[in-house]
Short mmCIF file of C-alpha atoms in Angstrom, two decimals:
data_model
loop_
_atom_site.label_atom_id
_atom_site.label_comp_id
_atom_site.label_asym_id
_atom_site.label_seq_id
_atom_site.Cartn_x
_atom_site.Cartn_y
_atom_site.Cartn_z
CA UNK A 5 42.46 -21.88 -71.92
CA UNK A 6 44.17 -18.71 -73.09
CA UNK A 7 46.42 -18.33 -76.11
CA UNK A 8 49.14 -15.80 -75.34
CA UNK A 9 51.77 -14.11 -77.50
CA UNK A 10 55.33 -13.50 -76.33
CA UNK A 11 57.86 -11.25 -78.06
CA UNK A 12 61.60 -11.82 -77.86
CA UNK A 13 64.56 -9.85 -79.16
CA UNK A 14 67.35 -12.14 -80.31
CA UNK A 15 66.36 -14.87 -77.84
CA UNK A 16 64.86 -18.34 -78.12
CA UNK A 17 61.95 -19.09 -75.81
CA UNK A 18 61.99 -22.80 -74.99
CA UNK A 19 59.06 -23.09 -72.56
CA UNK A 20 57.11 -21.31 -69.87
CA UNK A 21 56.06 -22.83 -66.59
CA UNK A 22 53.77 -22.25 -63.64
CA UNK A 23 53.45 -24.37 -60.52
CA UNK A 24 55.89 -26.97 -61.79
CA UNK A 25 53.86 -27.44 -65.00
CA UNK A 26 55.51 -26.70 -68.35
CA UNK A 27 53.63 -25.22 -71.30
CA UNK A 28 54.84 -25.62 -74.86
CA UNK A 29 55.89 -22.51 -76.76
CA UNK A 30 55.69 -22.35 -80.55
CA UNK A 31 57.49 -19.96 -82.85
CA UNK A 32 55.07 -17.93 -84.99
CA UNK A 33 57.45 -15.78 -87.05
CA UNK A 34 60.73 -13.89 -86.98
CA UNK A 35 61.59 -10.56 -88.57
CA UNK A 36 64.38 -8.02 -88.29
CA UNK A 37 63.55 -4.57 -86.96
CA UNK A 38 66.25 -1.93 -86.66
CA UNK A 39 68.97 -4.55 -86.94
CA UNK A 40 67.53 -6.69 -84.14
CA UNK A 41 65.88 -10.08 -84.67
CA UNK A 42 62.34 -10.02 -83.24
CA UNK A 43 60.42 -13.27 -82.78
CA UNK A 44 56.79 -13.80 -81.86
CA UNK A 45 55.95 -16.96 -79.87
CA UNK A 46 52.61 -18.41 -78.79
CA UNK A 47 51.61 -20.61 -75.86
CA UNK A 48 48.35 -21.95 -74.47
CA UNK A 49 47.91 -21.65 -70.71
CA UNK A 50 44.99 -22.37 -68.35
CA UNK A 51 42.86 -19.30 -67.75
CA UNK A 52 42.74 -20.04 -64.03
CA UNK A 53 46.53 -19.66 -63.63
CA UNK A 54 47.55 -16.04 -63.76
CA UNK A 55 50.68 -14.41 -62.48
CA UNK A 56 54.41 -14.57 -63.01
CA UNK A 57 55.41 -17.49 -65.22
CA UNK A 58 59.00 -18.68 -65.50
CA UNK A 59 60.32 -18.57 -69.05
CA UNK A 60 63.24 -20.78 -70.05
CA UNK A 61 65.12 -18.87 -72.76
CA UNK A 62 68.41 -18.98 -74.62
CA UNK A 63 70.17 -15.65 -74.81
CA UNK A 64 73.43 -15.57 -76.71
CA UNK A 65 73.36 -19.38 -76.78
CA UNK A 66 73.29 -19.58 -72.98
CA UNK A 67 70.27 -20.86 -71.01
CA UNK A 68 68.65 -18.48 -68.55
CA UNK A 69 65.30 -17.97 -66.83
CA UNK A 70 63.14 -14.85 -67.10
CA UNK A 71 59.82 -13.91 -65.53
CA UNK A 72 56.82 -13.30 -67.79
CA UNK A 73 53.63 -11.77 -66.41
CA UNK A 74 50.58 -13.58 -67.83
CA UNK A 75 47.35 -12.56 -66.18
CA UNK A 76 44.64 -12.29 -68.84
CA UNK A 77 41.68 -12.96 -66.56
CA UNK A 78 42.99 -11.81 -63.17
CA UNK A 79 41.25 -14.74 -61.51
CA UNK A 80 41.98 -18.10 -59.96
CA UNK A 81 45.29 -19.47 -58.78
CA UNK A 82 48.57 -17.70 -58.99
CA UNK A 83 51.89 -18.86 -60.34
#
């Protein structure tokens, strides 16, 4: 398993997913930098699943999906 950190700017990260499997995301801390709210999130993902994860986020209160590249080991299956 890998513990990864994600950084958002004024967004809420709700979950990340790969191959139809969701992974919980936890808020670590929030701070303001240059007038913008920055939040650090953490998630634990299997080390054998690298690639482009789908991130469910809220931006301006609206749900959207972003792509997050997580490939710490560059091995195994791909998202």
